Amino acid sequence: MQILLANPRGFCAGVDRAISIVENALAIYGAPIYVRHEVVHNRYVVDSLRQRGAIFIEQISEVPDGAILIFSAHGVSQAVRNEAKSRDLTVFDATCPLVTKVHMEVARASRRGEESILIGHAGHPEVEGTMGQYSNPEGGDVPG
């Protein structure tokens, strides 16, 4: 059996969408545009966007009042959304639609009082965003 791999394989549709959102925001509104977390795990793309005026931040408190904020393809927790809303920031959500689907499932399970188990890397933006949809007070990290 012969297996052929296309090289380079490129980004998934969700990442392509997130990159386009940042590029379009820069083109329309100009620099600076604040992006919560690096929009994709690719140094070349991140550096290119940074050179064009994207500022990658980890905390909403790093964003000045009246600025434009983009959520990365990894998604964010409800707490982050609420903080951005309370600050009246202009927000563009570049969360991957597939990540959004997972967020909706976790939120639905939480509302029903069901437990959710997520296997992933602690501290990774996508894991934090997903677990941030879960509002059950008994939920949380599993020690390990």
PDB file of C-alpha atoms in Angstrom:
ATOM      1  CA  MET A   1       0.000   0.000   0.000  1.00  0.00           C
ATOM      2  CA  GLN A   2       1.283   3.433  -0.881  1.00  0.00           C
ATOM      3  CA  ILE A   3       0.302   6.450   1.250  1.00  0.00           C
ATOM      4  CA  LEU A   4       0.787   9.937  -0.152  1.00  0.00           C
ATOM      5  CA  LEU A   5       0.787  12.963   2.120  1.00  0.00           C
ATOM      6  CA  ALA A   6       0.274  16.426   0.701  1.00  0.00           C
ATOM      7  CA  ASN A   7       2.978  18.749   1.938  1.00  0.00           C
ATOM      8  CA  PRO A   8       2.337  21.357   3.212  1.00  0.00           C
ATOM      9  CA  ARG A   9      -1.139  20.369   4.322  1.00  0.00           C
ATOM     10  CA  GLY A  10      -2.246  23.856   5.297  1.00  0.00           C
ATOM     11  CA  PHE A  11      -4.653  24.945   8.000  1.00  0.00           C
ATOM     12  CA  CYS A  12      -8.106  23.678   8.815  1.00  0.00           C
ATOM     13  CA  ALA A  13     -11.087  25.804   7.782  1.00  0.00           C
ATOM     14  CA  GLY A  14     -11.520  27.169  11.323  1.00  0.00           C
ATOM     15  CA  VAL A  15      -7.960  28.475  11.443  1.00  0.00           C
ATOM     16  CA  ASP A  16      -8.218  29.925   7.917  1.00  0.00           C
ATOM     17  CA  ARG A  17     -11.396  31.703   9.043  1.00  0.00           C
ATOM     18  CA  ALA A  18      -9.725  33.103  12.186  1.00  0.00           C
ATOM     19  CA  ILE A  19      -6.728  34.387  10.232  1.00  0.00           C
ATOM     20  CA  SER A  20      -9.068  36.048   7.711  1.00  0.00           C
ATOM     21  CA  ILE A  21     -11.007  37.752  10.510  1.00  0.00           C
ATOM     22  CA  VAL A  22      -7.798  39.261  11.917  1.00  0.00           C
ATOM     23  CA  GLU A  23      -6.583  40.285   8.441  1.00  0.00           C
ATOM     24  CA  ASN A  24      -9.949  41.866   7.587  1.00  0.00           C
ATOM     25  CA  ALA A  25     -10.094  43.747  10.885  1.00  0.00           C
ATOM     26  CA  LEU A  26      -6.609  45.135  10.250  1.00  0.00           C
ATOM     27  CA  ALA A  27      -7.579  46.154   6.708  1.00  0.00           C
ATOM     28  CA  ILE A  28     -10.842  47.815   7.768  1.00  0.00           C
ATOM     29  CA  TYR A  29      -9.993  49.347  11.159  1.00  0.00           C
ATOM     30  CA  GLY A  30      -6.204  49.587  10.997  1.00  0.00           C
ATOM     31  CA  ALA A  31      -3.746  48.843  13.763  1.00  0.00           C
ATOM     32  CA  PRO A  32      -3.813  48.098  16.557  1.00  0.00           C
ATOM     33  CA  ILE A  33      -6.148  45.115  16.726  1.00  0.00           C
ATOM     34  CA  TYR A  34      -5.973  43.082  19.940  1.00  0.00           C
ATOM     35  CA  VAL A  35      -6.221  39.303  19.742  1.00  0.00           C
ATOM     36  CA  ARG A  36      -6.730  37.149  22.820  1.00  0.00           C
ATOM     37  CA  HIS A  37      -4.144  34.380  22.509  1.00  0.00           C
ATOM     38  CA  GLU A  38      -2.227  33.734  19.350  1.00  0.00           C
ATOM     39  CA  VAL A  39      -4.823  33.121  16.678  1.00  0.00           C
ATOM     40  CA  VAL A  40      -3.073  29.930  15.539  1.00  0.00           C
ATOM     41  CA  HIS A  41      -0.070  27.861  16.609  1.00  0.00           C
ATOM     42  CA  ASN A  42       2.129  28.986  13.737  1.00  0.00           C
ATOM     43  CA  ARG A  43       5.012  31.378  14.346  1.00  0.00           C
ATOM     44  CA  TYR A  44       5.130  32.643  10.728  1.00  0.00           C
ATOM     45  CA  VAL A  45       1.452  33.581  10.655  1.00  0.00           C
ATOM     46  CA  VAL A  46       1.554  35.167  14.121  1.00  0.00           C
ATOM     47  CA  ASP A  47       4.686  37.176  13.303  1.00  0.00           C
ATOM     48  CA  SER A  48       3.159  38.358  10.018  1.00  0.00           C
ATOM     49  CA  LEU A  49      -0.016  39.516  11.763  1.00  0.00           C
ATOM     50  CA  ARG A  50       2.036  41.155  14.529  1.00  0.00           C
ATOM     51  CA  GLN A  51       4.042  43.099  11.932  1.00  0.00           C
ATOM     52  CA  ARG A  52       0.766  44.357  10.430  1.00  0.00           C
ATOM     53  CA  GLY A  53      -0.506  45.606  13.787  1.00  0.00           C
ATOM     54  CA  ALA A  54      -2.091  42.702  15.646  1.00  0.00           C
ATOM     55  CA  ILE A  55      -1.280  42.693  19.348  1.00  0.00           C
ATOM     56  CA  PHE A  56      -1.595  39.299  20.999  1.00  0.00           C
ATOM     57  CA  ILE A  57      -2.646  39.448  24.635  1.00  0.00           C
ATOM     58  CA  GLU A  58      -3.510  36.938  27.344  1.00  0.00           C
ATOM     59  CA  GLN A  59      -5.742  39.034  29.610  1.00  0.00           C
ATOM     60  CA  ILE A  60      -8.616  41.333  28.692  1.00  0.00           C
ATOM     61  CA  SER A  61      -7.139  43.870  31.134  1.00  0.00           C
ATOM     62  CA  GLU A  62      -4.341  44.404  28.582  1.00  0.00           C
ATOM     63  CA  VAL A  63      -6.839  45.845  26.083  1.00  0.00           C
ATOM     64  CA  PRO A  64      -7.393  49.619  26.268  1.00  0.00           C
ATOM     65  CA  ASP A  65     -10.917  51.013  26.458  1.00  0.00           C
ATOM     66  CA  GLY A  66     -12.531  51.497  23.072  1.00  0.00           C
ATOM     67  CA  ALA A  67     -10.228  49.010  21.339  1.00  0.00           C
ATOM     68  CA  ILE A  68     -11.095  46.145  19.032  1.00  0.00           C
ATOM     69  CA  LEU A  69     -10.646  42.636  20.414  1.00  0.00           C
ATOM     70  CA  ILE A  70     -10.693  39.339  18.519  1.00  0.00           C
ATOM     71  CA  PHE A  71     -11.128  35.983  20.203  1.00  0.00           C
ATOM     72  CA  SER A  72      -8.781  33.382  18.685  1.00  0.00           C
ATOM     73  CA  ALA A  73      -9.827  30.178  16.913  1.00  0.00           C
ATOM     74  CA  HIS A  74      -9.437  28.357  20.251  1.00  0.00           C
ATOM     75  CA  GLY A  75     -12.471  30.067  21.789  1.00  0.00           C
ATOM     76  CA  VAL A  76     -12.878  31.660  25.215  1.00  0.00           C
ATOM     77  CA  SER A  77     -14.758  31.015  28.438  1.00  0.00           C
ATOM     78  CA  GLN A  78     -18.032  32.696  29.351  1.00  0.00           C
ATOM     79  CA  ALA A  79     -16.115  34.697  31.966  1.00  0.00           C
ATOM     80  CA  VAL A  80     -13.892  36.192  29.255  1.00  0.00           C
ATOM     81  CA  ARG A  81     -16.932  37.022  27.094  1.00  0.00           C
ATOM     82  CA  ASN A  82     -18.634  38.665  30.056  1.00  0.00           C
ATOM     83  CA  GLU A  83     -15.534  40.701  30.916  1.00  0.00           C
ATOM     84  CA  ALA A  84     -15.236  41.967  27.330  1.00  0.00           C
ATOM     85  CA  LYS A  85     -18.938  42.846  27.307  1.00  0.00           C
ATOM     86  CA  SER A  86     -18.683  44.707  30.629  1.00  0.00           C
ATOM     87  CA  ARG A  87     -15.819  46.771  29.191  1.00  0.00           C
ATOM     88  CA  ASP A  88     -17.843  47.661  26.067  1.00  0.00           C
ATOM     89  CA  LEU A  89     -15.060  46.439  23.800  1.00  0.00           C
ATOM     90  CA  THR A  90     -15.772  45.879  20.117  1.00  0.00           C
ATOM     91  CA  VAL A  91     -15.420  42.103  19.847  1.00  0.00           C
ATOM     92  CA  PHE A  92     -15.076  39.868  16.831  1.00  0.00           C
ATOM     93  CA  ASP A  93     -15.353  36.176  17.587  1.00  0.00           C
ATOM     94  CA  ALA A  94     -12.979  34.076  15.476  1.00  0.00           C
ATOM     95  CA  THR A  95     -13.730  30.895  17.419  1.00  0.00           C
ATOM     96  CA  CYS A  96     -13.687  27.874  15.136  1.00  0.00           C
ATOM     97  CA  PRO A  97     -17.278  26.724  14.472  1.00  0.00           C
ATOM     98  CA  LEU A  98     -16.325  23.188  15.525  1.00  0.00           C
ATOM     99  CA  VAL A  99     -14.986  24.525  18.837  1.00  0.00           C
ATOM    100  CA  THR A 100     -18.201  26.513  19.258  1.00  0.00           C
ATOM    101  CA  LYS A 101     -20.169  23.279  18.783  1.00  0.00           C
ATOM    102  CA  VAL A 102     -18.194  21.650  21.612  1.00  0.00           C
ATOM    103  CA  HIS A 103     -18.774  24.731  23.795  1.00  0.00           C
ATOM    104  CA  MET A 104     -22.509  24.472  23.193  1.00  0.00           C
ATOM    105  CA  GLU A 105     -22.543  20.771  24.124  1.00  0.00           C
ATOM    106  CA  VAL A 106     -20.649  21.424  27.363  1.00  0.00           C
ATOM    107  CA  ALA A 107     -22.962  24.322  28.260  1.00  0.00           C
ATOM    108  CA  ARG A 108     -25.998  22.147  27.518  1.00  0.00           C
ATOM    109  CA  ALA A 109     -24.650  19.360  29.747  1.00  0.00           C
ATOM    110  CA  SER A 110     -23.955  21.885  32.479  1.00  0.00           C
ATOM    111  CA  ARG A 111     -27.526  23.217  32.361  1.00  0.00           C
ATOM    112  CA  ARG A 112     -28.814  19.651  32.703  1.00  0.00           C
ATOM    113  CA  GLY A 113     -26.542  19.080  35.703  1.00  0.00           C
ATOM    114  CA  GLU A 114     -24.524  16.461  33.876  1.00  0.00           C
ATOM    115  CA  GLU A 115     -20.820  15.932  34.359  1.00  0.00           C
ATOM    116  CA  SER A 116     -18.434  16.594  31.506  1.00  0.00           C
ATOM    117  CA  ILE A 117     -15.012  15.081  31.027  1.00  0.00           C
ATOM    118  CA  LEU A 118     -12.517  16.841  28.811  1.00  0.00           C
ATOM    119  CA  ILE A 119      -9.195  15.297  27.956  1.00  0.00           C
ATOM    120  CA  GLY A 120      -6.673  17.902  26.907  1.00  0.00           C
ATOM    121  CA  HIS A 121      -3.658  19.913  27.918  1.00  0.00           C
ATOM    122  CA  ALA A 122      -4.158  21.928  31.113  1.00  0.00           C
ATOM    123  CA  GLY A 123      -3.707  25.620  30.414  1.00  0.00           C
ATOM    124  CA  HIS A 124      -4.290  25.327  26.657  1.00  0.00           C
ATOM    125  CA  PRO A 125      -6.629  28.107  25.447  1.00  0.00           C
ATOM    126  CA  GLU A 126      -9.062  25.656  23.839  1.00  0.00           C
ATOM    127  CA  VAL A 127      -9.322  23.582  27.024  1.00  0.00           C
ATOM    128  CA  GLU A 128      -9.778  26.689  29.183  1.00  0.00           C
ATOM    129  CA  GLY A 129     -12.430  28.039  26.828  1.00  0.00           C
ATOM    130  CA  THR A 130     -14.304  24.744  26.749  1.00  0.00           C
ATOM    131  CA  MET A 131     -14.241  24.187  30.511  1.00  0.00           C
ATOM    132  CA  GLY A 132     -15.270  27.818  30.931  1.00  0.00           C
ATOM    133  CA  GLN A 133     -18.664  26.888  29.439  1.00  0.00           C
ATOM    134  CA  TYR A 134     -19.311  24.535  32.339  1.00  0.00           C
ATOM    135  CA  SER A 135     -21.057  26.204  35.241  1.00  0.00           C
ATOM    136  CA  ASN A 136     -21.625  23.252  37.592  1.00  0.00           C
ATOM    137  CA  PRO A 137     -20.071  24.258  40.924  1.00  0.00           C
ATOM    138  CA  GLU A 138     -18.800  20.700  41.373  1.00  0.00           C
ATOM    139  CA  GLY A 139     -16.872  20.894  38.082  1.00  0.00           C
ATOM    140  CA  GLY A 140     -13.189  21.665  37.831  1.00  0.00           C
ATOM    141  CA  ASP A 141      -9.775  20.234  37.202  1.00  0.00           C
ATOM    142  CA  VAL A 142      -8.975  16.637  37.906  1.00  0.00           C
ATOM    143  CA  PRO A 143      -5.723  16.439  39.869  1.00  0.00           C
ATOM    144  CA  GLY A 144      -3.107  14.516  38.057  1.00  0.00           C
TER     145      GLY A 144
END
